[in-house]
Coordinates of C-alpha atoms and ligand atoms in Angstrom, one line a residue:
X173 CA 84.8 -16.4 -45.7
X174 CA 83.8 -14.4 -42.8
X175 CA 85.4 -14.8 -39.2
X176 CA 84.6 -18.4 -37.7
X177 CA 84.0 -19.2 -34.2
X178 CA 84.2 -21.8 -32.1
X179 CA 80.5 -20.9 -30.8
X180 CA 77.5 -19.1 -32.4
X181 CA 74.3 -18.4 -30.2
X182 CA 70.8 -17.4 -31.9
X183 CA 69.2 -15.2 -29.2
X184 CA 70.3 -13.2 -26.4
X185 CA 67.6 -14.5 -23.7
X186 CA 68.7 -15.6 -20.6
X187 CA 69.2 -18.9 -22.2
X188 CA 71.7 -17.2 -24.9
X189 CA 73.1 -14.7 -23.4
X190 CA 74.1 -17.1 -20.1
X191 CA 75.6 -19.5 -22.5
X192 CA 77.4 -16.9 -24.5
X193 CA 79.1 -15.6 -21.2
X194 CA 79.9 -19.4 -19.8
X195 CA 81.2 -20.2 -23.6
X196 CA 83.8 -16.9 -23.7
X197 CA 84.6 -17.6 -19.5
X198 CA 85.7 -21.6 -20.6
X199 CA 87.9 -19.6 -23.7
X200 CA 85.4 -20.4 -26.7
X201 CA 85.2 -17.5 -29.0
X202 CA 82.0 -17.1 -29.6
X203 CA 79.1 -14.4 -30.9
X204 CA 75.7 -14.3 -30.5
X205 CA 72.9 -13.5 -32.7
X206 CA 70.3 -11.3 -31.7
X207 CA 67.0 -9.2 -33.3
X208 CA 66.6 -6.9 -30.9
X209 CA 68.1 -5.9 -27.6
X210 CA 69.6 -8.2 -25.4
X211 CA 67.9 -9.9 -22.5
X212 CA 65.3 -11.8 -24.7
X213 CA 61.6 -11.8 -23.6
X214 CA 62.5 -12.1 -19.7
X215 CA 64.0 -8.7 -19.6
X216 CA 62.8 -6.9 -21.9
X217 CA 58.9 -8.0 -21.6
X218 CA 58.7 -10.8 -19.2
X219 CA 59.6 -11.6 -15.4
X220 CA 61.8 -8.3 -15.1
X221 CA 59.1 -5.6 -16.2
X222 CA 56.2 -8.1 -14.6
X223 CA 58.0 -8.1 -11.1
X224 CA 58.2 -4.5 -11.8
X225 CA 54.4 -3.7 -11.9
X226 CA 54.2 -5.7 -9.7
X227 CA 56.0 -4.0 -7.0
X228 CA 54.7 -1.0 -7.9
X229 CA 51.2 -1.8 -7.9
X230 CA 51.1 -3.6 -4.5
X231 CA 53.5 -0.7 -2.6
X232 CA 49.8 1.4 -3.9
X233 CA 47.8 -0.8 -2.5
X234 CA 49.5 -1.3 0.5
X235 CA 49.9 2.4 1.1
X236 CA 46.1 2.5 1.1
X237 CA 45.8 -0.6 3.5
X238 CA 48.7 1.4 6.2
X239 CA 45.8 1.9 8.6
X240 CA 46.0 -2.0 9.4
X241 CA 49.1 -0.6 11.0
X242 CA 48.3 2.7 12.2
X243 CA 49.8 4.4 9.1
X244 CA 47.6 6.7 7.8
X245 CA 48.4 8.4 3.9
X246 CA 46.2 10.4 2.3
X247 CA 45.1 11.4 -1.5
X248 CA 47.3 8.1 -2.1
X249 CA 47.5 8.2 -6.3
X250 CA 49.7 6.6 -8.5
X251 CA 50.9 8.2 -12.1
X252 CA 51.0 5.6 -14.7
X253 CA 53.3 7.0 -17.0
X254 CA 55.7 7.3 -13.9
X255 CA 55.0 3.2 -13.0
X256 CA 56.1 2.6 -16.4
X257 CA 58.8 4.7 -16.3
X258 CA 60.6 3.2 -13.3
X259 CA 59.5 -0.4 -15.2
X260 CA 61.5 0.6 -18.4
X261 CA 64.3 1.9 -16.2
X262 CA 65.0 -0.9 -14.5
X263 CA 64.7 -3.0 -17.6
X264 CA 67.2 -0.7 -19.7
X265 CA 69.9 -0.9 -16.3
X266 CA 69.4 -4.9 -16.9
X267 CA 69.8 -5.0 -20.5
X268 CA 72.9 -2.8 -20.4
X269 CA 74.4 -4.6 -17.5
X270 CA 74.4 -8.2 -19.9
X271 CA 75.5 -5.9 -23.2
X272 CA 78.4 -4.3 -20.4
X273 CA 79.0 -8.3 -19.9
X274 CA 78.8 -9.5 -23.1
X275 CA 81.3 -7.0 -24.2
X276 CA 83.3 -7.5 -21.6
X277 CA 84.0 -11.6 -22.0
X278 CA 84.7 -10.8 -25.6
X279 CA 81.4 -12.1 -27.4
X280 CA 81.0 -10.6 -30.8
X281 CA 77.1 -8.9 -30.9
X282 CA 75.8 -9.7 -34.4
X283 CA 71.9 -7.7 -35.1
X284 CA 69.8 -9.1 -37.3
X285 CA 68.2 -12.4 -37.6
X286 CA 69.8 -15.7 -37.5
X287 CA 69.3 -18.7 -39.8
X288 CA 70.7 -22.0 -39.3
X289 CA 71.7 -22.8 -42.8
X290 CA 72.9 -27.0 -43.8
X291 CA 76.5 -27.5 -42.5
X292 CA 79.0 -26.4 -45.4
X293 CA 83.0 -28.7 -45.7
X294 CA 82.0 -29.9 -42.1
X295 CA 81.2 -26.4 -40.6
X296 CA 77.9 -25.5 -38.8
X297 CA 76.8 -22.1 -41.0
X298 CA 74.3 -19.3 -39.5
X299 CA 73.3 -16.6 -41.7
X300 CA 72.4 -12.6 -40.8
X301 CA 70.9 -11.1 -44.0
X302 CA 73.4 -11.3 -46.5
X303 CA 76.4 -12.4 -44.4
X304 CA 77.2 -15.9 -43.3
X305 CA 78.8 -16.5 -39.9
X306 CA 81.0 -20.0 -39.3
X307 CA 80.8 -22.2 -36.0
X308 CA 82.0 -25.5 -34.5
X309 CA 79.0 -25.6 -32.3
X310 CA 75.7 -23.4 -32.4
X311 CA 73.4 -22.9 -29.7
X312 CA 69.5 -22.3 -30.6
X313 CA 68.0 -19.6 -28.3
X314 CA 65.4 -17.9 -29.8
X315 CA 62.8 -18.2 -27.3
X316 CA 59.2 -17.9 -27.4
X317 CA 56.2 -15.9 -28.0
X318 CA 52.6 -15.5 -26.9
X319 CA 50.3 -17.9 -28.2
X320 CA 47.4 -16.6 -30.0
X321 CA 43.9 -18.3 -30.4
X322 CA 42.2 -19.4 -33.4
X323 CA 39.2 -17.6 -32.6
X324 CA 37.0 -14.5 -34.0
X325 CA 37.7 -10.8 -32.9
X326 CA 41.2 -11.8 -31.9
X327 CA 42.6 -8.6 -34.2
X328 CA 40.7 -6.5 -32.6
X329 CA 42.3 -3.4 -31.4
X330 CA 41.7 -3.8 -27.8
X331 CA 42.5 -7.8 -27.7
X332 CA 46.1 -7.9 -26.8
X333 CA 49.0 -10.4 -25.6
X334 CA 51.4 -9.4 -22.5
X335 CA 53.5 -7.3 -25.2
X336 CA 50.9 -5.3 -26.2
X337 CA 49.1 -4.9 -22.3
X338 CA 52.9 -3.5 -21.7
X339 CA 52.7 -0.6 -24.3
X340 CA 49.2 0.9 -22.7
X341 CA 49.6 4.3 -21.6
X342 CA 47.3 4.2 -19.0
X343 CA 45.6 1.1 -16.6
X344 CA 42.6 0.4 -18.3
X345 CA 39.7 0.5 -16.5
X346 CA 38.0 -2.7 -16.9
X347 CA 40.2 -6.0 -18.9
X348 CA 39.3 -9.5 -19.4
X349 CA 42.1 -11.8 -19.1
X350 CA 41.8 -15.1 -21.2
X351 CA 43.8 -17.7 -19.5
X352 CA 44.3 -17.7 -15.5
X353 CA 47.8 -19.5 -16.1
X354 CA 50.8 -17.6 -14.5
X355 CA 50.7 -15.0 -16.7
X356 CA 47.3 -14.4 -16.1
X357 CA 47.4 -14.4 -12.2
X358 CA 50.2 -11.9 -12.4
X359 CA 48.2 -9.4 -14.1
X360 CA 45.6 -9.8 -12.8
X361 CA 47.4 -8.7 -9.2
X362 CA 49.3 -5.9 -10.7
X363 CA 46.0 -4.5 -12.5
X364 CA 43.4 -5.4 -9.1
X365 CA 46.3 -3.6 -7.2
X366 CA 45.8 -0.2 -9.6
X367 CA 41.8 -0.6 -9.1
X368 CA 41.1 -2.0 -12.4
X369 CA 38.0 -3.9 -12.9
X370 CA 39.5 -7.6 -13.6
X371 CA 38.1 -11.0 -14.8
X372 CA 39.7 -13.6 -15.3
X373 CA 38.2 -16.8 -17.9
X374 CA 40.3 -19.6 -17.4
X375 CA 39.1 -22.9 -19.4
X376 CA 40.3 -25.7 -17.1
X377 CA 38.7 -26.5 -13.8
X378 CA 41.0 -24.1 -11.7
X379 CA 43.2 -21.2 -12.5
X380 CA 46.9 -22.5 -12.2
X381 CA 45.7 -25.6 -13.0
X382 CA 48.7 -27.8 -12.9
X383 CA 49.9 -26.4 -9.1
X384 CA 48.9 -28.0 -5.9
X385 CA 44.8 -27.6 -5.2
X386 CA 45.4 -25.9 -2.6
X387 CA 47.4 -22.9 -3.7
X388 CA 44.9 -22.5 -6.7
X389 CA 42.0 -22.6 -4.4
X390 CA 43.7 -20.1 -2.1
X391 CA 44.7 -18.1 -5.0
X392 CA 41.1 -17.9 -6.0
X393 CA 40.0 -16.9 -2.7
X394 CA 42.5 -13.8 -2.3
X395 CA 42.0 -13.0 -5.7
X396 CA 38.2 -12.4 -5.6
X397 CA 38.5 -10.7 -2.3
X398 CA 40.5 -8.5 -3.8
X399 CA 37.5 -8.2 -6.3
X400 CA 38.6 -10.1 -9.3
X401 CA 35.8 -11.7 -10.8
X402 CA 36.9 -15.3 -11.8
X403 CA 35.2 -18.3 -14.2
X404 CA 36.7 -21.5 -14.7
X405 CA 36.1 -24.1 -17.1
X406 CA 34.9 -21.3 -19.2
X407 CA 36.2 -21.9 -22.8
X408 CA 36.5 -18.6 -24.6
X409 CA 35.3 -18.5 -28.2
X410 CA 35.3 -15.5 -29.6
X411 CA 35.4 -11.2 -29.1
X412 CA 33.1 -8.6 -30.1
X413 CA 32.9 -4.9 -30.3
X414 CA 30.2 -3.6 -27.9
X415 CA 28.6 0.1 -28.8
X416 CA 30.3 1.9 -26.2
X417 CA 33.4 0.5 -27.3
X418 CA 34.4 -2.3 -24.9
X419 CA 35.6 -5.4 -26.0
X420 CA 33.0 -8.3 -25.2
X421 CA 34.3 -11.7 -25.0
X422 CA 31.8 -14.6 -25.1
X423 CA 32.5 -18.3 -24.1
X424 CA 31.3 -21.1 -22.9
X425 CA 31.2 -22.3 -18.9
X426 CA 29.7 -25.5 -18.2
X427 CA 27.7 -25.9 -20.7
X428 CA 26.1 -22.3 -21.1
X429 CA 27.0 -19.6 -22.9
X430 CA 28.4 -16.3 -21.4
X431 CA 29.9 -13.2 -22.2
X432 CA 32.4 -10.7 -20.1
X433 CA 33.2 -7.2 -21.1
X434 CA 36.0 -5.0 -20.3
X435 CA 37.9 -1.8 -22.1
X436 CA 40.7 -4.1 -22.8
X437 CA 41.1 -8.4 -23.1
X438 CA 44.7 -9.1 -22.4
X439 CA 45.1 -13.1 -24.3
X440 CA 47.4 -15.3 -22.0
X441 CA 46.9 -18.4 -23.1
X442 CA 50.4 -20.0 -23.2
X443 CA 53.8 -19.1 -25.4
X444 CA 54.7 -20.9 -28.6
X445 CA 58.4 -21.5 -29.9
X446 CA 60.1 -19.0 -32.2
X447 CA 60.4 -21.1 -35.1
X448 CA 59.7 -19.3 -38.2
X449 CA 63.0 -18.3 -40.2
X450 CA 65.2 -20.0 -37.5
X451 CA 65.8 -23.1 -40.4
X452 CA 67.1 -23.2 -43.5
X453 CA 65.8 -25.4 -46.5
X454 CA 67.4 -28.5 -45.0
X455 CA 68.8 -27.3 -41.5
X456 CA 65.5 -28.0 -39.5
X457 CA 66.7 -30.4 -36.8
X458 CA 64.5 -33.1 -35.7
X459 CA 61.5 -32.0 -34.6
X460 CA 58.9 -33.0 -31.3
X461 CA 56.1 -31.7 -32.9
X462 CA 56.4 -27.8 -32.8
X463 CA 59.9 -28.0 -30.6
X464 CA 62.9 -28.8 -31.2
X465 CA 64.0 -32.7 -30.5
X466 CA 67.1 -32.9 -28.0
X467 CA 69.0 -35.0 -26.0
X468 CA 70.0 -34.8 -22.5
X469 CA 73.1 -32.0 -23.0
X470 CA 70.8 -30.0 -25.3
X471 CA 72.1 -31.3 -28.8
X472 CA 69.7 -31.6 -31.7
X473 CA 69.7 -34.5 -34.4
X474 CA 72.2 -32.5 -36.2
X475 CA 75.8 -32.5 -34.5
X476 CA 77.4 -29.2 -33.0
X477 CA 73.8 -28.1 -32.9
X478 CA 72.2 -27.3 -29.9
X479 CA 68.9 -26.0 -28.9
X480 CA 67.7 -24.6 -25.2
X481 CA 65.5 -22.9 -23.3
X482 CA 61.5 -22.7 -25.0
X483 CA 62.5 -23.7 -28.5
X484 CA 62.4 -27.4 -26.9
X485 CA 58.9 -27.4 -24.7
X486 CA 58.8 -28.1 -21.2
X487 CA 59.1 -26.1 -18.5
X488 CA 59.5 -22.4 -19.9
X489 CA 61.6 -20.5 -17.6
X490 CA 64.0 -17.8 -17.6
X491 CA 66.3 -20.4 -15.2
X492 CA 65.6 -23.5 -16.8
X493 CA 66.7 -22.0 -19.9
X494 CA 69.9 -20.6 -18.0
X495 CA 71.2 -24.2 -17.1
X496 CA 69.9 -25.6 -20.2
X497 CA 72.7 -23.0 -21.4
X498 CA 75.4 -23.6 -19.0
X499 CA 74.6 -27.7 -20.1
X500 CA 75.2 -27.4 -23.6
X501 CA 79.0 -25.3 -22.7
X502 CA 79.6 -27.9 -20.6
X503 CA 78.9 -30.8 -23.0
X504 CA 80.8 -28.7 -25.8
X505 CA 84.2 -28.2 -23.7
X506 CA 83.7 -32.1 -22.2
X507 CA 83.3 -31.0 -18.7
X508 CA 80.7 -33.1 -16.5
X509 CA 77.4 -31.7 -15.7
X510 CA 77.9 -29.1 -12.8
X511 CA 73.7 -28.5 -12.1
X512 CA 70.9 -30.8 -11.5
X513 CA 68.2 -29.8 -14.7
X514 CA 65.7 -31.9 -13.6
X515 CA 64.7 -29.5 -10.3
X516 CA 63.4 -26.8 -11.4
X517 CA 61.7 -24.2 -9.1
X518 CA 58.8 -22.4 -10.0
X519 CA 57.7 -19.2 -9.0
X520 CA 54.9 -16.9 -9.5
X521 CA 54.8 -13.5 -8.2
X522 CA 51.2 -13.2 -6.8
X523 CA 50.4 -11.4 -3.4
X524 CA 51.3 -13.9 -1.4
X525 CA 53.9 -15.2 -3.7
X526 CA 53.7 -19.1 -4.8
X527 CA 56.6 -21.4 -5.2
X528 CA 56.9 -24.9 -5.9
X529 CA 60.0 -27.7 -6.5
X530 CA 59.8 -31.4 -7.0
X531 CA 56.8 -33.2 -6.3
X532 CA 53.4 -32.6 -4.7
X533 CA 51.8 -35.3 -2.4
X534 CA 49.1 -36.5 -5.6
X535 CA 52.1 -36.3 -8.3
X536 CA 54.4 -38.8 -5.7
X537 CA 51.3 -41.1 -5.2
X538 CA 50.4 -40.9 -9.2
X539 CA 54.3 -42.3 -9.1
X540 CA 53.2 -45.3 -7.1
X541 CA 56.0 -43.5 -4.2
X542 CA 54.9 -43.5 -0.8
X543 CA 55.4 -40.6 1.0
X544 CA 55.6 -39.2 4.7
X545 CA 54.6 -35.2 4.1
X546 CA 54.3 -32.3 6.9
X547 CA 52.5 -28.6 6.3
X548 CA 52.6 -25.3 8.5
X549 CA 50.1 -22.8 8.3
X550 CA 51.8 -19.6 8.0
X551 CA 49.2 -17.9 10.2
X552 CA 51.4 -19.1 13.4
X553 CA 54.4 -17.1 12.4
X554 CA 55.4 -14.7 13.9
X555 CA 56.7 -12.9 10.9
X556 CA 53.7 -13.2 8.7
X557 CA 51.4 -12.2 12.1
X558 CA 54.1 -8.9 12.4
X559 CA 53.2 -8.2 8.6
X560 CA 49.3 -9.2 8.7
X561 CA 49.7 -11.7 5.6
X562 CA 47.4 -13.0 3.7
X563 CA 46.7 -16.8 4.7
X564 CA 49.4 -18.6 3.8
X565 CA 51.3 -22.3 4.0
X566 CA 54.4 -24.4 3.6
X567 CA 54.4 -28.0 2.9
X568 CA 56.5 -30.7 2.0
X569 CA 56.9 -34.1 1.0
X570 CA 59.3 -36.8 1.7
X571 CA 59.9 -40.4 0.4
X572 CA 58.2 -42.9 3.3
X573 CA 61.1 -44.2 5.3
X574 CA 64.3 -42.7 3.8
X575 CA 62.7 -39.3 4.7
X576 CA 64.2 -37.9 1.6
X577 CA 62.8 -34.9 0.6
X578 CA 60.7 -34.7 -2.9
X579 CA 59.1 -31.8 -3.2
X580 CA 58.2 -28.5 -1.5
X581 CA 55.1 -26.2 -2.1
X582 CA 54.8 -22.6 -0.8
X583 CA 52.1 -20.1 -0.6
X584 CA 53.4 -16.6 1.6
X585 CA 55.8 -13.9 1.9
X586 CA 59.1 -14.5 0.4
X587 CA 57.9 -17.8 -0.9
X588 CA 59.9 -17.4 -4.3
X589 CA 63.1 -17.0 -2.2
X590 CA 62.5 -19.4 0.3
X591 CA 62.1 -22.5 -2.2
X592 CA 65.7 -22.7 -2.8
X593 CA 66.5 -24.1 0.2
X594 CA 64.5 -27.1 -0.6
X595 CA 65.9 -27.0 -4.3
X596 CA 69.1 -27.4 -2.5
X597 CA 67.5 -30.3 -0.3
X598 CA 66.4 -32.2 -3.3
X599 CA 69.7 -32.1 -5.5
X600 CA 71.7 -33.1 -2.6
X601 CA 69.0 -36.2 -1.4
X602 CA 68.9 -34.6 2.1
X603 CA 66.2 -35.6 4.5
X604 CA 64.2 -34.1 6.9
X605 CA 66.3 -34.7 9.6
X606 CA 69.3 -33.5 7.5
X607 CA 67.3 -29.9 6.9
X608 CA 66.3 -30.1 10.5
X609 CA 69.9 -29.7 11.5
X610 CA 69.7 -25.9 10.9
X611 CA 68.7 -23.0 13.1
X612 CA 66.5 -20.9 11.9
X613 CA 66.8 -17.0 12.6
X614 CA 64.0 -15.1 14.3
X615 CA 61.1 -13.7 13.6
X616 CA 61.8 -14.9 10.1
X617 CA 59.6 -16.7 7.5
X618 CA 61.8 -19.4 7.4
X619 CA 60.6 -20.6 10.6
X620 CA 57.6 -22.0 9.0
X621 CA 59.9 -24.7 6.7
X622 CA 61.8 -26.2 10.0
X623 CA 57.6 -26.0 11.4
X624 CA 56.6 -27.9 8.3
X625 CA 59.9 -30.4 8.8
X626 CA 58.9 -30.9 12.2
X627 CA 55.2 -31.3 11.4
X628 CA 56.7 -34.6 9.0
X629 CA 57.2 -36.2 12.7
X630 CA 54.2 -34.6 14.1
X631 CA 56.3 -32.1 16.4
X632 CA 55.4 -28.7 15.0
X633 CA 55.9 -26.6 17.9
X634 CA 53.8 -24.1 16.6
X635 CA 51.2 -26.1 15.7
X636 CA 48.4 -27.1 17.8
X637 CA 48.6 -31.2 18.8
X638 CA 46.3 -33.4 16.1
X639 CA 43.5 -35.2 18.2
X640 CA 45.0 -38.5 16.5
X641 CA 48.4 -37.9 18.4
X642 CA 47.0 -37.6 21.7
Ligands
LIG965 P1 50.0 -21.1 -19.1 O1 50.1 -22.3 -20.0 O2 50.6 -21.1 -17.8 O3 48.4 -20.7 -19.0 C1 47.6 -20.4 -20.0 C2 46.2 -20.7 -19.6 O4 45.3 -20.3 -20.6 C3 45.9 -22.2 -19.4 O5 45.5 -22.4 -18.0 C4 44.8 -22.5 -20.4 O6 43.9 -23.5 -19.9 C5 44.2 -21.2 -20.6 N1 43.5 -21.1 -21.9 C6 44.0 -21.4 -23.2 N2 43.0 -21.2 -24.1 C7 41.9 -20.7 -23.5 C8 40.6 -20.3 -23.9 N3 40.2 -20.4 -25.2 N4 39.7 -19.9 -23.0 C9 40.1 -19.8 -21.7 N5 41.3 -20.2 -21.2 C10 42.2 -20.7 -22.1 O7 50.6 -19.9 -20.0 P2 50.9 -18.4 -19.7 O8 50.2 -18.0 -18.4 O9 50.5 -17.6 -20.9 O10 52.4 -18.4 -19.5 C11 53.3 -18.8 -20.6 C12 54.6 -19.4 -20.0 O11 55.3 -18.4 -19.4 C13 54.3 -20.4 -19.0 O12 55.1 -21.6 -19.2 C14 54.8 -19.8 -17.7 O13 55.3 -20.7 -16.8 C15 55.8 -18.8 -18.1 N6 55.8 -17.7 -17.2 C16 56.3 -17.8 -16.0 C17 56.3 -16.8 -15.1 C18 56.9 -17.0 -13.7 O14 57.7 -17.9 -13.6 N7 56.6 -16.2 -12.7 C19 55.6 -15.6 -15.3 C20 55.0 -15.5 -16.5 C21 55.1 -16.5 -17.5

C-alpha cells in the first residue's frame, strides 16, 4: 500500500494549495495533487497575469495622457513580447514562491491527475495514473474552466477563451469580447489601453450586470470614452469567417439582428467546474446540479470528503476559495471557524477599479431591511483631484437605526484595497459611528469613506449641503 496521509488535496489553486499549507502548519501530513504547475488558474492564467496586463497597459496609456500633468514623452511604444514577458515573470516568481512553500511545510507534490476512487477498509482513496494514494480526509480543489457556448463557429481559429487570448503574440488589432462580465471588462481595459479596436456584446441589460447600477452605468461611460464600442442585451449566436479573414460574430440585440467583426473574439461568458475524471465509478459526491453539494465546513455527502473553491458554485474567487480552504482544516482538526465566509469582497480591476462587500441599497430593500445609506463623490478629494481620476464614488449602506454597516460599494483609485476596511466593519457588526472613530490620513483616498460615513448623517464636510437639509 502506498504512503497514507492524514490529508490529500486535488488541485494546487489558491484554494488547494492554502489548505495544503494550513493542513501541514496544524501537523497534518498531507500531499496534494496537481496537473500542472502550482497556483491553479489564478496564477498561472487568472487574477495574477490579468492584473499584470493590466498594469502594463494603463502605465502606456498614462504615459501618453502625462501632458494632463505637464509631462511630456514622446514616440511612447510598447513591445508586446516584452509586456508578456514581465506577465510570465511575475507569474513564474508566484508559482515558485507557493512550490518554495509547499516544500517547505512538508507537503508531498504528486503530478498527474487525481481521481477520487470509493473509500477502501474505511480509507478515503485518490488515484494518479496507476498509483493509489490513502487519506483520512480529502480536499476537492480542482477549480474551474471557461465556459464555452453551444453555438456555431466557436472552433474557429480566432474564437478564443481568456487561455487562449493569453498565448497571442501580439495585441490584436480589432477583438470582440462575448460577455461584458468581469472578465470581459478587464480585457477590454487592458486591450483599449494598447489601442486595440474593442467591442464588447454582453446579453443582459448591462455589462456587470449583477453590481450596483451605478458602477455599471459609469463603467459603460468610461469605457466608450475610451472608445470601446458596447451592446447590451445582445445575445450572441453564432461566428463566421469574413473574406479578409476576421472573425464576424452575429447576434441578436433587441430584437434585431446584428453582427460585429474583429481579428480576434475572446468568449467570456462564465467558468464551469472541473468535473470530468475528478469521480470514480461510485465516488461522485452528491451533486447541486453541475457542483458539488456541501455543507457549511465544506464536506461533501461522503465523509472525510471535502470540496472548495469553484467545484461548489457561488461566488468564484481566488479568496473565497482560500477561506473555503482554511474552513475545511479547521473543521478537520476540530478547531472553530476563525473567518467569516459569508463576506466576501469583490473586486475588479478596471481603470477606476470597482469594489464591492455586503449589500447594496436594492439587495437590503429586496431583503425587506431598512436601511440609512450615505455616498461621496470622489471628485471632492483631494487625492483623486491631485491624480485627475476618472469620476468616481464611495457609498455605503447601514441597517436603519442600529447603524450597522451592510454593505459598501466603490468605484475609484485604490477601490480594491480600500473595501477591506468595510469587510472588516461588517464581520465585526460595527456602525457608522464605530468606523467614524478613526482619523483618516491626508490627502488620502480614504478620506472619501469617513465623507461617505458622515454623509449617512448628512454631515459630509466635503459635500455641498442638500437643499432638503437647509
Ligand atoms: P461572468 O459570469 O462574470 O460574465 C459572463 C457574462 O457573459 C455574463 O454577463 C453573461 O450574461 C454573458 N454571456 C453569456 N452568454 C452570452 C452570449 N451568448 N452572448 C452575450 N453575452 C453572453 O463570467 P466571466 O466574466 O467569464 O468570469 C468568470 C468568473 O471568474 C466570475 O465568477 C468572475 O467573478 C471570476 N473572475 C473574477 C475576477 C476578479 O475578481 N477581478 C476577474 C476575472 C474573473
Amino acid at each position: 500500500m502506498s504512503e497514507k496521509y492524514d490529508l490529500i488535496v486535488i488541485g494546487a489553486g489558491p484554494g488547494g494549495y492554502v489548505a495544503a499549507i494550513r493542513g501541514a502548519q496544524k501537523g497534518l501530513h498531507v500531499a496534494v495533487v496537481e496537473a500542472d504547475r502550482a497556483g491553479g488558474t489564478c496564477l498561472n492564467r487568472g487574477c495574477i497575469p490579468t492584473k499584470a496586463m493590466i498594469h502594463a497597459s494603463s502605465l502606456y496609456r498614462e504615459m501618453n495622457e502625462g501632458g494632463r500633468f505637464g509631462v511630456y514623452a514622446e514616440g511612447v511604444s510598447y513591445d508586446y513580447e516584452k509586456i508578456c514577458e514581465y506577465k510570465q515573470e511575475t507569474v513564474d516568481a508566484l508559482v515558485g514562491g507557493v512550490q518554495q512553500l509547499l516544500k517547505g511545510n512538508k507537503v508531498t507534490f504528486i503530478e498527474g491527475k487525481g481521481t477520487l476512487l470509493p473509500p477502501e477498509n474505511g480509507m478515503n482513496a485518490v488515484s494518479v495514473g496507476d498509483e493509489t494514494y490513502y487519506a483520512d480526509n480529502i480536499i476537492l480543489a480542482a477549480g474551474s474552466k471557461p465556459a464555452s457556448l453551444p453555438v456555431e463557429g466557436i472552433d474557429l481559429p480566432h474564437v478564443v477563451n481568456s487561455d487562449g487570448l493569453f498565448a497571442l503574440d501580439h495585441a490584436p488589432e480589432s477583438l470582440v469580447i462575448i460577455g461584458g462580465g468581469v472578465i470581459g471588462v478587464e480585457f477590454a481595459t487592458v486591450f483599449a489601453n494598447l489601442g486595440s479596436q474593442v467591442t464588447i456584446l454582453e446579453a443582459l441589460p448591462k455589462i456587470l450586470d449583477n453590481f450596483d447600477k451605478e458602477i455599471s452605468q459609469n463603467l459603460k461611460m468610461i469605457l466608450k470614452k475610451r472608445g470601446v464600442d458596447i451592446h447590451t442585451s445582445a445575445m450572441v449566436k453564432g461566428f463566421s469567417e469574413t473574406e479578409n479573414g476576421l472573425v464576424m460574430a452575429t447576434y441578436e440585440e433587441k430584437g434585431k439582428e446584428a453582427a460585429a467583426a474583429g481579428e480576434y473574439v475572446l468568449v467570456a461568458a462564465g467558468r464551469r467546474p472541473v468535473t470530468e475524471g475528478l469521480f470514480a465509478d461510485g465516488a461522485q459526491p452528491e451533486m447541486n446540479g453541475r457542483y458539488v453539494k456541501v455543507d457549511e465546513n465544506y464536506m461533501t455527502s461522503i465523509p472525510g470528503v471535502y470540496a472548495i473553491g469553484d467545484l461548489i458554485g457561488g461566488i468564484q474567487l481566488a479568496h473565497a476559495a482560500s477561506a473555503h480552504g482554511i474552513r475545511a482544516i479547521e473543521s478537520i482538526c476540530g478547531a472553530p471557524a476563525t473567518q467569516n465566509v459569508a463576506v466576501v469582497p469583490a473586486g475588479v480591476y478596471t481603470d477606476p477599479e470597482i469594489a464591492i462587500v455586503g449589500m447594496t441599497e436594492a439587495q437590503a430593500k429586496d431583503q425587506g431591511i431598512d436601511v440609512v445609506c450615505g455616498k461621496f463623490i470622489m471628485s471632492a478629494n483631494g487625492k483623486s483631484l491631485i491624480t485627475k481620476e476618472e469620476r468616481g464614488f464611495i457609498k455605503v449602506v447601514a441597517e436603519a437605526g442600529s447603524e450597522k454597516i451592510l454593505g459598501a460599494q466603490m468605484m475609484c483609485a485604490r477601490a480594491t484595497d480600500m473595501i477591506g476596511e468595510f469587510t472588516t466593519a461588517i464581520v465585526n457588526d460595527l456602525t457608522v459611528p464605530d468606523m467614524l472613530r478613526s482619523i483618516m490620513s491626508h490627502p488620502t483616498y480614504s478620506e472619501g469613506i469617513g465623507e461617505a460615513l458622515e454623509d449617512v448623517h448628512g454631515m459630509s464636510l466635503h459635500t455641498a449641503p442638500r437643499p432638503s437639509r437647509r
